[in-house]
Amino acid sequence: MKILGIESSCDETAAAVVEHGTKILSSVIASQFDVHGKYGGVVPELASREHLRAIVPVVREALDTAGCGYRELAAVAATEGPGLVGSLLVGMTYAKAVCFARGLPFIGVNHIEGHIHAVAMEAESRLEFPALALVVSGGHTHLFEMREGFEYRLLGKTRDDAAGEAYDKVAKLLGYSYPGGPVLDELAAHGNPSAVRFSPAKMKGNPLDFSFSGLKTAVLRWTQSREMAGEIAARRELLRSNPRPSAPEWLKVTPAATLDLIASFQHAVIEELLRRVEAAAETMSAHSVVITGGVACNKGLREAARGARIPYPVFFPAPALSTDNAAMIAAAAFGKLRRGEFSPMSLKAQAALTLA
Ligand code: KG4
Ligand code: ZN
């Protein structure tokens, strides 16, 4: 059973063909980095226009690489939300049009559930339920309890910025490129994580909620208390001559004190995330943990999770499946297909769709 998955919730146009929910026959991702990079973040109107440009060739390449025609598909799935409505509409409308023309079932998939399936498609046989699932990306920081059959209960979520958003904002503030996560992750390895002390976010109410805006403000204060104009200007200059500098190039324009700041920021983000997972693991009888979403690429987070006080196996997706892709959408759709859960053609793109 082959499913064509389409993902267009933010700034990546992606299509993939996945067989039986686990075997990736193709996974094509057209990134809009070059369009948004110079603005330091995603510009929604430009994103929808780029999706329109990319959707036909990306789907064609996914089918060609998989050696698969529309005739062999069991269904077409697309992300229905959460995300940018103008962007979601491109992928969803394309998927619906294919389904309408070819008489195929259409399946709308929640993007957050897609991220969870990026892990489940590789590790399903080893995933034991109930599980804890931490979805941590540019748009989301959510902790779920996940029961057999992929039923979710929300345990906590961010009250302000998502963790990836904090990375992107701090990177922009310091003059680095967008998205900020991969750059800061590389640089953090060269600094001292205990050089700058950031106080942990104090949560009134639900202790499993997250908050990153205080940390972002603390980084801003730190930069304001120092003379950093020269180094920030040097980084912006580097970006003008090369939109994608390598880690060694960034290192040349990053003094030791800034490396220490970055390492300490990363340490604080990881603490904030893992403390919640550890607390949930202590009080709940879970048997495994899933950490997924763009921030799950983070090398520091992966390493820290190995040493964390989590008494069960922790599963991360392969790095290529951590950030937005369409294989995870097709994988999530497979379970729905087996249960006969199809979506109506009237399904709407939803900016703020929740999972539980
Ligand atoms: O899952 P994703 O591709 O899109 C959303 O659903 O938001 O995640 C993108 C986010 C960006 O904020 C990016 O900075 C962050 O993931 N990210 C990272 C790393 N790689 C990507 N954050 C920290 N460390 C990384 N290595
Ligand atoms: Zn995502």
mmCIF file of C-alpha atoms and ligand atoms in Angstrom:
data_model
loop_
_atom_site.group_PDB
_atom_site.id
_atom_site.type_symbol
_atom_site.label_atom_id
_atom_site.label_comp_id
_atom_site.label_asym_id
_atom_site.label_seq_id
_atom_site.Cartn_x
_atom_site.Cartn_y
_atom_site.Cartn_z
ATOM 1 C CA MET A 1 0.000 0.000 0.000
ATOM 2 C CA LYS A 2 1.743 3.120 -1.233
ATOM 3 C CA ILE A 3 0.789 6.563 0.016
ATOM 4 C CA LEU A 4 1.841 9.853 -1.540
ATOM 5 C CA GLY A 5 2.416 12.339 1.284
ATOM 6 C CA ILE A 6 2.584 16.110 0.809
ATOM 7 C CA GLU A 7 3.863 18.613 3.382
ATOM 8 C CA SER A 8 3.664 22.387 2.917
ATOM 9 C CA SER A 9 2.913 23.804 6.371
ATOM 10 C CA CYS A 10 5.794 26.264 6.546
ATOM 11 C CA ASP A 11 8.799 26.888 4.307
ATOM 12 C CA GLU A 12 9.483 23.439 2.877
ATOM 13 C CA THR A 13 7.599 21.961 -0.076
ATOM 14 C CA ALA A 14 7.914 18.210 0.371
ATOM 15 C CA ALA A 15 6.500 15.072 -1.222
ATOM 16 C CA ALA A 16 7.231 11.414 -0.489
ATOM 17 C CA VAL A 17 6.013 7.956 -1.379
ATOM 18 C CA VAL A 18 5.949 5.533 1.559
ATOM 19 C CA GLU A 19 4.979 1.873 1.364
ATOM 20 C CA HIS A 20 3.152 0.132 4.248
ATOM 21 C CA GLY A 21 3.811 3.137 6.485
ATOM 22 C CA THR A 22 7.496 2.374 6.962
ATOM 23 C CA LYS A 23 9.375 1.932 3.680
ATOM 24 C CA ILE A 24 10.410 5.272 2.191
ATOM 25 C CA LEU A 25 10.482 4.903 -1.596
ATOM 26 C CA SER A 26 11.211 8.601 -2.116
ATOM 27 C CA SER A 27 11.381 11.784 -0.054
ATOM 28 C CA VAL A 28 11.860 15.086 -1.852
ATOM 29 C CA ILE A 29 12.212 18.405 -0.009
ATOM 30 C CA ALA A 30 12.472 21.803 -1.710
ATOM 31 C CA SER A 31 13.718 24.244 0.891
ATOM 32 C CA GLN A 32 12.912 27.947 0.637
ATOM 33 C CA PHE A 33 16.045 28.917 2.554
ATOM 34 C CA ASP A 34 17.278 31.235 -0.189
ATOM 35 C CA VAL A 35 13.980 33.135 -0.226
ATOM 36 C CA HIS A 36 13.561 33.705 3.528
ATOM 37 C CA GLY A 37 17.206 33.652 4.686
ATOM 38 C CA LYS A 38 17.754 37.353 4.109
ATOM 39 C CA TYR A 39 14.691 38.271 6.204
ATOM 40 C CA GLY A 40 15.837 36.191 9.194
ATOM 41 C CA GLY A 41 12.524 34.288 9.274
ATOM 42 C CA VAL A 42 9.678 32.973 7.130
ATOM 43 C CA VAL A 43 7.635 35.569 5.190
ATOM 44 C CA PRO A 44 4.189 33.895 4.798
ATOM 45 C CA GLU A 45 3.212 35.476 1.453
ATOM 46 C CA LEU A 46 6.547 34.539 -0.113
ATOM 47 C CA ALA A 47 6.215 31.021 1.309
ATOM 48 C CA SER A 48 2.844 30.383 -0.402
ATOM 49 C CA ARG A 49 4.165 31.707 -3.702
ATOM 50 C CA GLU A 50 7.212 29.413 -3.504
ATOM 51 C CA HIS A 51 5.003 26.410 -2.663
ATOM 52 C CA LEU A 52 2.974 27.143 -5.801
ATOM 53 C CA ARG A 53 6.147 27.171 -7.859
ATOM 54 C CA ALA A 54 7.562 23.998 -6.318
ATOM 55 C CA ILE A 55 4.572 21.707 -5.773
ATOM 56 C CA VAL A 56 4.292 20.212 -9.280
ATOM 57 C CA PRO A 57 8.009 19.399 -9.807
ATOM 58 C CA VAL A 58 8.413 18.158 -6.209
ATOM 59 C CA VAL A 59 5.470 15.716 -6.471
ATOM 60 C CA ARG A 60 6.628 14.607 -9.927
ATOM 61 C CA GLU A 61 10.142 13.914 -8.612
ATOM 62 C CA ALA A 62 8.773 11.980 -5.623
ATOM 63 C CA LEU A 63 6.692 9.743 -7.915
ATOM 64 C CA ASP A 64 9.526 9.303 -10.453
ATOM 65 C CA THR A 65 12.114 8.438 -7.808
ATOM 66 C CA ALA A 66 9.710 5.918 -6.270
ATOM 67 C CA GLY A 67 9.051 4.503 -9.744
ATOM 68 C CA CYS A 68 5.385 4.886 -8.984
ATOM 69 C CA GLY A 69 2.419 6.225 -10.956
ATOM 70 C CA TYR A 70 -0.837 7.597 -9.517
ATOM 71 C CA ARG A 71 -2.440 4.250 -10.426
ATOM 72 C CA GLU A 72 -0.378 2.422 -7.798
ATOM 73 C CA LEU A 73 -1.281 4.754 -4.937
ATOM 74 C CA ALA A 74 -3.674 3.684 -2.196
ATOM 75 C CA ALA A 75 -4.228 7.289 -1.001
ATOM 76 C CA VAL A 76 -2.860 10.805 -1.040
ATOM 77 C CA ALA A 77 -2.173 12.529 2.287
ATOM 78 C CA ALA A 78 -1.411 16.176 3.022
ATOM 79 C CA THR A 79 -0.740 18.241 6.135
ATOM 80 C CA GLU A 80 -3.970 19.975 7.204
ATOM 81 C CA GLY A 81 -2.419 22.061 10.041
ATOM 82 C CA PRO A 82 -1.091 23.549 12.168
ATOM 83 C CA GLY A 83 0.881 25.942 9.993
ATOM 84 C CA LEU A 84 0.632 28.934 7.680
ATOM 85 C CA VAL A 85 -2.797 28.770 6.052
ATOM 86 C CA GLY A 86 -1.616 30.069 2.663
ATOM 87 C CA SER A 87 1.141 27.449 2.610
ATOM 88 C CA LEU A 88 -1.062 24.584 3.844
ATOM 89 C CA LEU A 89 -3.634 25.375 1.168
ATOM 90 C CA VAL A 90 -1.169 24.711 -1.655
ATOM 91 C CA GLY A 91 -0.308 21.167 -0.537
ATOM 92 C CA MET A 92 -3.836 20.291 0.517
ATOM 93 C CA THR A 93 -5.469 21.597 -2.633
ATOM 94 C CA TYR A 94 -2.965 19.754 -4.787
ATOM 95 C CA ALA A 95 -3.593 16.510 -2.871
ATOM 96 C CA LYS A 96 -7.369 16.914 -3.129
ATOM 97 C CA ALA A 97 -7.132 17.638 -6.862
ATOM 98 C CA VAL A 98 -5.125 14.437 -7.432
ATOM 99 C CA CYS A 99 -7.640 12.450 -5.360
ATOM 100 C CA PHE A 100 -10.575 13.954 -7.224
ATOM 101 C CA ALA A 101 -9.048 13.292 -10.646
ATOM 102 C CA ARG A 102 -7.858 9.763 -9.843
ATOM 103 C CA GLY A 103 -10.653 8.614 -7.547
ATOM 104 C CA LEU A 104 -8.253 8.156 -4.611
ATOM 105 C CA PRO A 105 -9.010 8.612 -0.912
ATOM 106 C CA PHE A 106 -7.728 11.852 0.626
ATOM 107 C CA ILE A 107 -6.237 11.893 4.134
ATOM 108 C CA GLY A 108 -5.529 15.081 6.101
ATOM 109 C CA VAL A 109 -2.714 14.716 8.651
ATOM 110 C CA ASN A 110 -1.893 16.816 11.703
ATOM 111 C CA HIS A 111 1.691 18.095 11.298
ATOM 112 C CA ILE A 112 2.520 17.336 14.963
ATOM 113 C CA GLU A 113 1.342 13.749 14.538
ATOM 114 C CA GLY A 114 3.521 13.610 11.421
ATOM 115 C CA HIS A 115 6.586 14.475 13.518
ATOM 116 C CA ILE A 116 5.710 11.671 15.962
ATOM 117 C CA HIS A 117 5.417 9.215 13.083
ATOM 118 C CA ALA A 118 8.877 10.244 11.843
ATOM 119 C CA VAL A 119 10.087 8.223 14.841
ATOM 120 C CA ALA A 120 7.350 5.594 14.864
ATOM 121 C CA MET A 121 7.996 4.625 11.232
ATOM 122 C CA GLU A 122 11.542 3.600 12.137
ATOM 123 C CA ALA A 123 11.065 2.370 15.682
ATOM 124 C CA GLU A 124 7.444 1.184 15.863
ATOM 125 C CA SER A 125 8.363 -2.392 16.692
ATOM 126 C CA ARG A 126 10.486 -1.183 19.644
ATOM 127 C CA LEU A 127 8.208 1.601 20.854
ATOM 128 C CA GLU A 128 6.424 0.518 24.003
ATOM 129 C CA PHE A 129 3.208 2.180 25.095
ATOM 130 C CA PRO A 130 2.288 4.240 26.962
ATOM 131 C CA ALA A 131 5.061 6.529 25.748
ATOM 132 C CA LEU A 132 6.025 10.153 26.299
ATOM 133 C CA ALA A 133 6.359 12.229 23.138
ATOM 134 C CA LEU A 134 8.190 15.564 23.098
ATOM 135 C CA VAL A 135 7.579 17.457 19.852
ATOM 136 C CA VAL A 136 10.034 20.304 19.672
ATOM 137 C CA SER A 137 10.332 22.438 16.560
ATOM 138 C CA GLY A 138 10.153 25.987 15.226
ATOM 139 C CA GLY A 139 6.403 26.158 15.813
ATOM 140 C CA HIS A 140 5.758 23.677 18.622
ATOM 141 C CA THR A 141 6.993 22.541 22.002
ATOM 142 C CA HIS A 142 4.496 19.974 23.248
ATOM 143 C CA LEU A 143 4.770 17.041 25.623
ATOM 144 C CA PHE A 144 2.202 14.261 25.164
ATOM 145 C CA GLU A 145 1.329 10.987 26.755
ATOM 146 C CA MET A 146 0.851 8.574 23.876
ATOM 147 C CA ARG A 147 -1.178 5.391 24.264
ATOM 148 C CA GLU A 148 -1.451 2.282 22.110
ATOM 149 C CA GLY A 149 -3.117 3.139 18.799
ATOM 150 C CA PHE A 150 -1.561 6.637 18.857
ATOM 151 C CA GLU A 151 -4.007 8.266 21.228
ATOM 152 C CA TYR A 152 -2.690 11.437 22.779
ATOM 153 C CA ARG A 153 -3.089 13.383 26.002
ATOM 154 C CA LEU A 154 -1.397 16.767 26.240
ATOM 155 C CA LEU A 155 0.804 16.972 29.346
ATOM 156 C CA GLY A 156 2.395 20.377 28.732
ATOM 157 C CA LYS A 157 3.218 22.931 26.074
ATOM 158 C CA THR A 158 5.070 26.178 25.658
ATOM 159 C CA ARG A 159 3.330 29.267 26.968
ATOM 160 C CA ASP A 160 5.248 31.582 24.650
ATOM 161 C CA ASP A 161 8.012 30.787 22.125
ATOM 162 C CA ALA A 162 8.702 27.310 20.790
ATOM 163 C CA ALA A 163 12.251 26.040 21.446
ATOM 164 C CA GLY A 164 13.223 26.282 17.752
ATOM 165 C CA GLU A 165 11.774 29.786 17.632
ATOM 166 C CA ALA A 166 14.033 30.740 20.566
ATOM 167 C CA TYR A 167 17.033 29.399 18.607
ATOM 168 C CA ASP A 168 15.980 31.359 15.515
ATOM 169 C CA LYS A 169 15.425 34.614 17.453
ATOM 170 C CA VAL A 170 18.695 34.364 19.393
ATOM 171 C CA ALA A 171 20.589 33.603 16.169
ATOM 172 C CA LYS A 172 19.016 36.638 14.477
ATOM 173 C CA LEU A 173 19.848 38.849 17.450
ATOM 174 C CA LEU A 174 23.492 37.760 17.300
ATOM 175 C CA GLY A 175 23.762 38.224 13.522
ATOM 176 C CA TYR A 176 23.706 34.556 12.417
ATOM 177 C CA SER A 177 21.712 33.042 9.559
ATOM 178 C CA TYR A 178 18.177 31.587 9.533
ATOM 179 C CA PRO A 179 17.298 28.944 10.675
ATOM 180 C CA GLY A 180 19.347 29.531 13.800
ATOM 181 C CA GLY A 181 19.232 26.038 15.344
ATOM 182 C CA PRO A 182 21.814 24.282 13.163
ATOM 183 C CA VAL A 183 24.335 27.175 13.388
ATOM 184 C CA LEU A 184 24.075 27.647 17.151
ATOM 185 C CA ASP A 185 24.227 23.869 17.668
ATOM 186 C CA GLU A 186 27.570 23.721 15.788
ATOM 187 C CA LEU A 187 28.992 26.732 17.644
ATOM 188 C CA ALA A 188 27.780 25.575 21.075
ATOM 189 C CA ALA A 189 30.259 22.699 20.931
ATOM 190 C CA HIS A 190 33.102 25.289 21.035
ATOM 191 C CA GLY A 191 31.950 27.173 24.141
ATOM 192 C CA ASN A 192 31.641 26.602 27.873
ATOM 193 C CA PRO A 193 28.017 25.678 28.754
ATOM 194 C CA SER A 194 28.385 26.805 32.367
ATOM 195 C CA ALA A 195 29.924 30.213 31.599
ATOM 196 C CA VAL A 196 26.630 32.145 31.693
ATOM 197 C CA ARG A 197 23.993 31.182 34.259
ATOM 198 C CA PHE A 198 20.397 31.501 33.085
ATOM 199 C CA SER A 199 17.702 30.966 35.692
ATOM 200 C CA PRO A 200 15.251 28.201 34.798
ATOM 201 C CA ALA A 201 11.728 29.301 33.864
ATOM 202 C CA LYS A 202 9.408 29.184 36.888
ATOM 203 C CA MET A 203 6.030 27.815 35.872
ATOM 204 C CA LYS A 204 2.944 28.661 37.898
ATOM 205 C CA GLY A 205 0.200 26.104 37.364
ATOM 206 C CA ASN A 206 1.155 23.155 35.193
ATOM 207 C CA PRO A 207 4.813 22.288 35.975
ATOM 208 C CA LEU A 208 5.082 20.433 32.642
ATOM 209 C CA ASP A 209 4.509 23.612 30.613
ATOM 210 C CA PHE A 210 7.527 25.256 28.968
ATOM 211 C CA SER A 211 8.650 28.857 28.527
ATOM 212 C CA PHE A 212 11.491 30.231 26.414
ATOM 213 C CA SER A 213 10.786 33.952 26.170
ATOM 214 C CA GLY A 214 12.575 34.731 29.474
ATOM 215 C CA LEU A 215 15.686 32.980 28.201
ATOM 216 C CA LYS A 216 15.546 34.940 24.951
ATOM 217 C CA THR A 217 15.252 38.197 26.939
ATOM 218 C CA ALA A 218 18.172 37.158 29.183
ATOM 219 C CA VAL A 219 20.328 36.657 26.069
ATOM 220 C CA LEU A 220 19.240 40.101 24.814
ATOM 221 C CA ARG A 221 20.221 41.670 28.180
ATOM 222 C CA TRP A 222 23.600 39.921 28.049
ATOM 223 C CA THR A 223 24.299 41.319 24.584
ATOM 224 C CA GLN A 224 23.182 44.823 25.674
ATOM 225 C CA SER A 225 25.593 44.728 28.597
ATOM 226 C CA ARG A 226 28.559 44.250 26.213
ATOM 227 C CA GLU A 227 30.078 45.962 23.240
ATOM 228 C CA MET A 228 29.072 43.534 20.475
ATOM 229 C CA ALA A 229 28.301 45.859 17.569
ATOM 230 C CA GLY A 230 31.623 45.089 15.826
ATOM 231 C CA GLU A 231 31.307 41.299 15.862
ATOM 232 C CA ILE A 232 27.613 41.381 14.892
ATOM 233 C CA ALA A 233 28.466 43.678 11.957
ATOM 234 C CA ALA A 234 31.242 41.245 10.905
ATOM 235 C CA ARG A 235 28.759 38.348 10.887
ATOM 236 C CA ARG A 236 26.177 40.319 8.897
ATOM 237 C CA GLU A 237 28.930 41.214 6.439
ATOM 238 C CA LEU A 238 29.881 37.531 6.127
ATOM 239 C CA LEU A 239 26.205 36.700 5.432
ATOM 240 C CA ARG A 240 26.043 39.300 2.680
ATOM 241 C CA SER A 241 28.965 37.685 0.852
ATOM 242 C CA ASN A 242 27.895 34.094 1.560
ATOM 243 C CA PRO A 243 24.291 33.187 2.447
ATOM 244 C CA ARG A 244 25.339 29.857 3.971
ATOM 245 C CA PRO A 245 28.639 30.171 5.864
ATOM 246 C CA SER A 246 30.188 26.984 7.215
ATOM 247 C CA ALA A 247 30.869 26.457 10.938
ATOM 248 C CA PRO A 248 34.618 27.308 10.550
ATOM 249 C CA GLU A 249 33.653 30.572 8.796
ATOM 250 C CA TRP A 250 31.293 31.484 11.621
ATOM 251 C CA LEU A 251 33.961 30.586 14.164
ATOM 252 C CA LYS A 252 36.302 33.199 12.673
ATOM 253 C CA VAL A 253 33.812 35.966 13.480
ATOM 254 C CA THR A 254 32.711 34.626 16.887
ATOM 255 C CA PRO A 255 34.824 35.574 19.924
ATOM 256 C CA ALA A 256 35.215 33.125 22.827
ATOM 257 C CA ALA A 257 32.783 35.029 25.079
ATOM 258 C CA THR A 258 30.030 34.716 22.448
ATOM 259 C CA LEU A 259 30.754 31.005 22.026
ATOM 260 C CA ASP A 260 30.321 30.680 25.801
ATOM 261 C CA LEU A 261 27.009 32.553 25.596
ATOM 262 C CA ILE A 262 25.768 30.238 22.821
ATOM 263 C CA ALA A 263 26.871 27.087 24.657
ATOM 264 C CA SER A 264 25.146 28.339 27.828
ATOM 265 C CA PHE A 265 21.953 29.205 25.906
ATOM 266 C CA GLN A 266 21.893 25.729 24.350
ATOM 267 C CA HIS A 267 22.526 24.165 27.761
ATOM 268 C CA ALA A 268 19.582 26.120 29.213
ATOM 269 C CA VAL A 269 17.224 25.061 26.380
ATOM 270 C CA ILE A 270 18.193 21.402 26.785
ATOM 271 C CA GLU A 271 17.735 21.595 30.579
ATOM 272 C CA GLU A 272 14.307 23.169 30.123
ATOM 273 C CA LEU A 273 13.259 20.356 27.758
ATOM 274 C CA LEU A 274 14.735 17.358 29.546
ATOM 275 C CA ARG A 275 13.674 18.516 33.030
ATOM 276 C CA ARG A 276 10.041 18.280 31.885
ATOM 277 C CA VAL A 277 10.545 14.842 30.323
ATOM 278 C CA GLU A 278 12.268 13.608 33.483
ATOM 279 C CA ALA A 279 9.464 15.011 35.666
ATOM 280 C CA ALA A 280 6.797 13.356 33.492
ATOM 281 C CA ALA A 281 8.761 10.084 33.481
ATOM 282 C CA GLU A 282 8.876 10.165 37.286
ATOM 283 C CA THR A 283 5.136 10.510 37.754
ATOM 284 C CA MET A 284 3.825 8.448 34.847
ATOM 285 C CA SER A 285 4.133 4.805 34.074
ATOM 286 C CA ALA A 286 5.521 5.198 30.550
ATOM 287 C CA HIS A 287 7.735 2.671 28.784
ATOM 288 C CA SER A 288 9.475 4.715 26.121
ATOM 289 C CA VAL A 289 10.164 8.295 25.109
ATOM 290 C CA VAL A 290 10.017 9.894 21.665
ATOM 291 C CA ILE A 291 11.777 13.212 20.975
ATOM 292 C CA THR A 292 11.031 14.649 17.549
ATOM 293 C CA GLY A 293 10.725 17.843 15.448
ATOM 294 C CA GLY A 294 13.436 20.121 14.013
ATOM 295 C CA VAL A 295 15.120 20.717 17.390
ATOM 296 C CA ALA A 296 15.492 16.928 17.774
ATOM 297 C CA CYS A 297 18.404 17.318 15.297
ATOM 298 C CA ASN A 298 20.304 19.076 18.065
ATOM 299 C CA LYS A 299 23.481 17.185 18.860
ATOM 300 C CA GLY A 300 23.635 18.525 22.423
ATOM 301 C CA LEU A 301 20.041 17.433 23.080
ATOM 302 C CA ARG A 302 20.683 13.934 21.705
ATOM 303 C CA GLU A 303 23.753 13.536 23.876
ATOM 304 C CA ALA A 304 22.119 14.980 27.007
ATOM 305 C CA ALA A 305 19.089 12.675 26.563
ATOM 306 C CA ARG A 306 21.422 9.688 26.801
ATOM 307 C CA GLY A 307 22.611 10.845 30.236
ATOM 308 C CA ALA A 308 19.221 12.079 31.472
ATOM 309 C CA ARG A 309 17.301 10.518 34.348
ATOM 310 C CA ILE A 310 14.837 8.814 32.033
ATOM 311 C CA PRO A 311 14.379 5.166 32.937
ATOM 312 C CA TYR A 312 13.201 4.055 29.454
ATOM 313 C CA PRO A 313 14.632 3.959 25.963
ATOM 314 C CA VAL A 314 14.590 7.351 24.198
ATOM 315 C CA PHE A 315 13.956 7.377 20.434
ATOM 316 C CA PHE A 316 14.916 10.176 18.046
ATOM 317 C CA PRO A 317 14.143 10.244 14.315
ATOM 318 C CA ALA A 318 16.999 10.047 11.825
ATOM 319 C CA PRO A 319 18.220 13.672 11.384
ATOM 320 C CA ALA A 320 16.762 13.843 7.842
ATOM 321 C CA LEU A 321 13.337 12.934 9.261
ATOM 322 C CA SER A 322 13.566 15.347 12.225
ATOM 323 C CA THR A 323 12.907 18.533 10.269
ATOM 324 C CA ASP A 324 9.856 18.957 8.042
ATOM 325 C CA ASN A 325 9.433 16.241 5.412
ATOM 326 C CA ALA A 326 6.580 14.426 3.695
ATOM 327 C CA ALA A 327 7.590 10.840 4.534
ATOM 328 C CA MET A 328 6.342 11.449 8.075
ATOM 329 C CA ILE A 329 2.982 12.659 6.693
ATOM 330 C CA ALA A 330 2.587 9.542 4.539
ATOM 331 C CA ALA A 331 3.606 7.357 7.511
ATOM 332 C CA ALA A 332 1.021 8.990 9.788
ATOM 333 C CA ALA A 333 -1.618 8.557 7.069
ATOM 334 C CA PHE A 334 -0.984 4.813 6.844
ATOM 335 C CA GLY A 335 -2.626 4.077 10.217
ATOM 336 C CA LYS A 336 -5.643 6.166 9.182
ATOM 337 C CA LEU A 337 -5.856 4.329 5.874
ATOM 338 C CA ARG A 338 -5.887 0.969 7.671
ATOM 339 C CA ARG A 339 -8.667 2.197 9.962
ATOM 340 C CA GLY A 340 -10.589 3.616 6.989
ATOM 341 C CA GLU A 341 -10.315 7.153 8.384
ATOM 342 C CA PHE A 342 -10.508 9.253 5.248
ATOM 343 C CA SER A 343 -10.988 13.014 5.145
ATOM 344 C CA PRO A 344 -13.763 14.830 3.309
ATOM 345 C CA MET A 345 -12.864 17.042 0.354
ATOM 346 C CA SER A 346 -14.315 19.903 2.420
ATOM 347 C CA LEU A 347 -11.494 19.580 4.994
ATOM 348 C CA LYS A 348 -10.069 23.036 5.748
ATOM 349 C CA ALA A 349 -6.482 24.092 6.320
ATOM 350 C CA GLN A 350 -6.163 25.022 10.000
ATOM 351 C CA ALA A 351 -3.548 27.403 11.360
ATOM 352 C CA ALA A 352 -3.965 26.314 14.971
ATOM 353 C CA LEU A 353 -4.860 22.627 14.873
ATOM 354 C CA THR A 354 -4.190 20.767 18.131
ATOM 355 C CA LEU A 355 -3.475 17.075 18.598
ATOM 356 C CA ALA A 356 -4.985 16.659 22.076
HETATM 357 O O1 KG4 B 1 10.226 20.706 12.400
HETATM 358 P P1 KG4 B 1 10.750 21.890 11.674
HETATM 359 O O2 KG4 B 1 11.476 21.657 10.373
HETATM 360 O O3 KG4 B 1 9.606 22.924 11.369
HETATM 361 C C1 KG4 B 1 8.553 23.178 12.257
HETATM 362 O O4 KG4 B 1 7.620 22.351 12.358
HETATM 363 O O5 KG4 B 1 8.667 24.231 12.948
HETATM 364 O O6 KG4 B 1 11.711 22.667 12.695
HETATM 365 C C2 KG4 B 1 12.443 23.788 12.329
HETATM 366 C C3 KG4 B 1 13.098 24.336 13.585
HETATM 367 C C4 KG4 B 1 13.797 25.684 13.376
HETATM 368 O O7 KG4 B 1 13.403 26.559 14.413
HETATM 369 C C5 KG4 B 1 15.272 25.333 13.484
HETATM 370 O O8 KG4 B 1 16.078 26.395 13.990
HETATM 371 C C6 KG4 B 1 15.251 24.163 14.441
HETATM 372 O O9 KG4 B 1 14.098 23.423 14.057
HETATM 373 N N1 KG4 B 1 16.440 23.319 14.317
HETATM 374 C C7 KG4 B 1 17.326 23.142 15.316
HETATM 375 C C8 KG4 B 1 18.370 22.330 14.789
HETATM 376 N N2 KG4 B 1 18.068 22.021 13.493
HETATM 377 C C9 KG4 B 1 16.875 22.639 13.218
HETATM 378 N N3 KG4 B 1 17.342 23.611 16.574
HETATM 379 C C10 KG4 B 1 18.385 23.282 17.349
HETATM 380 N N4 KG4 B 1 19.417 22.513 16.921
HETATM 381 C C11 KG4 B 1 19.450 22.021 15.662
HETATM 382 N N5 KG4 B 1 20.479 21.274 15.261
HETATM 383 ZN ZN ZN B 2 7.562 20.630 11.718
#
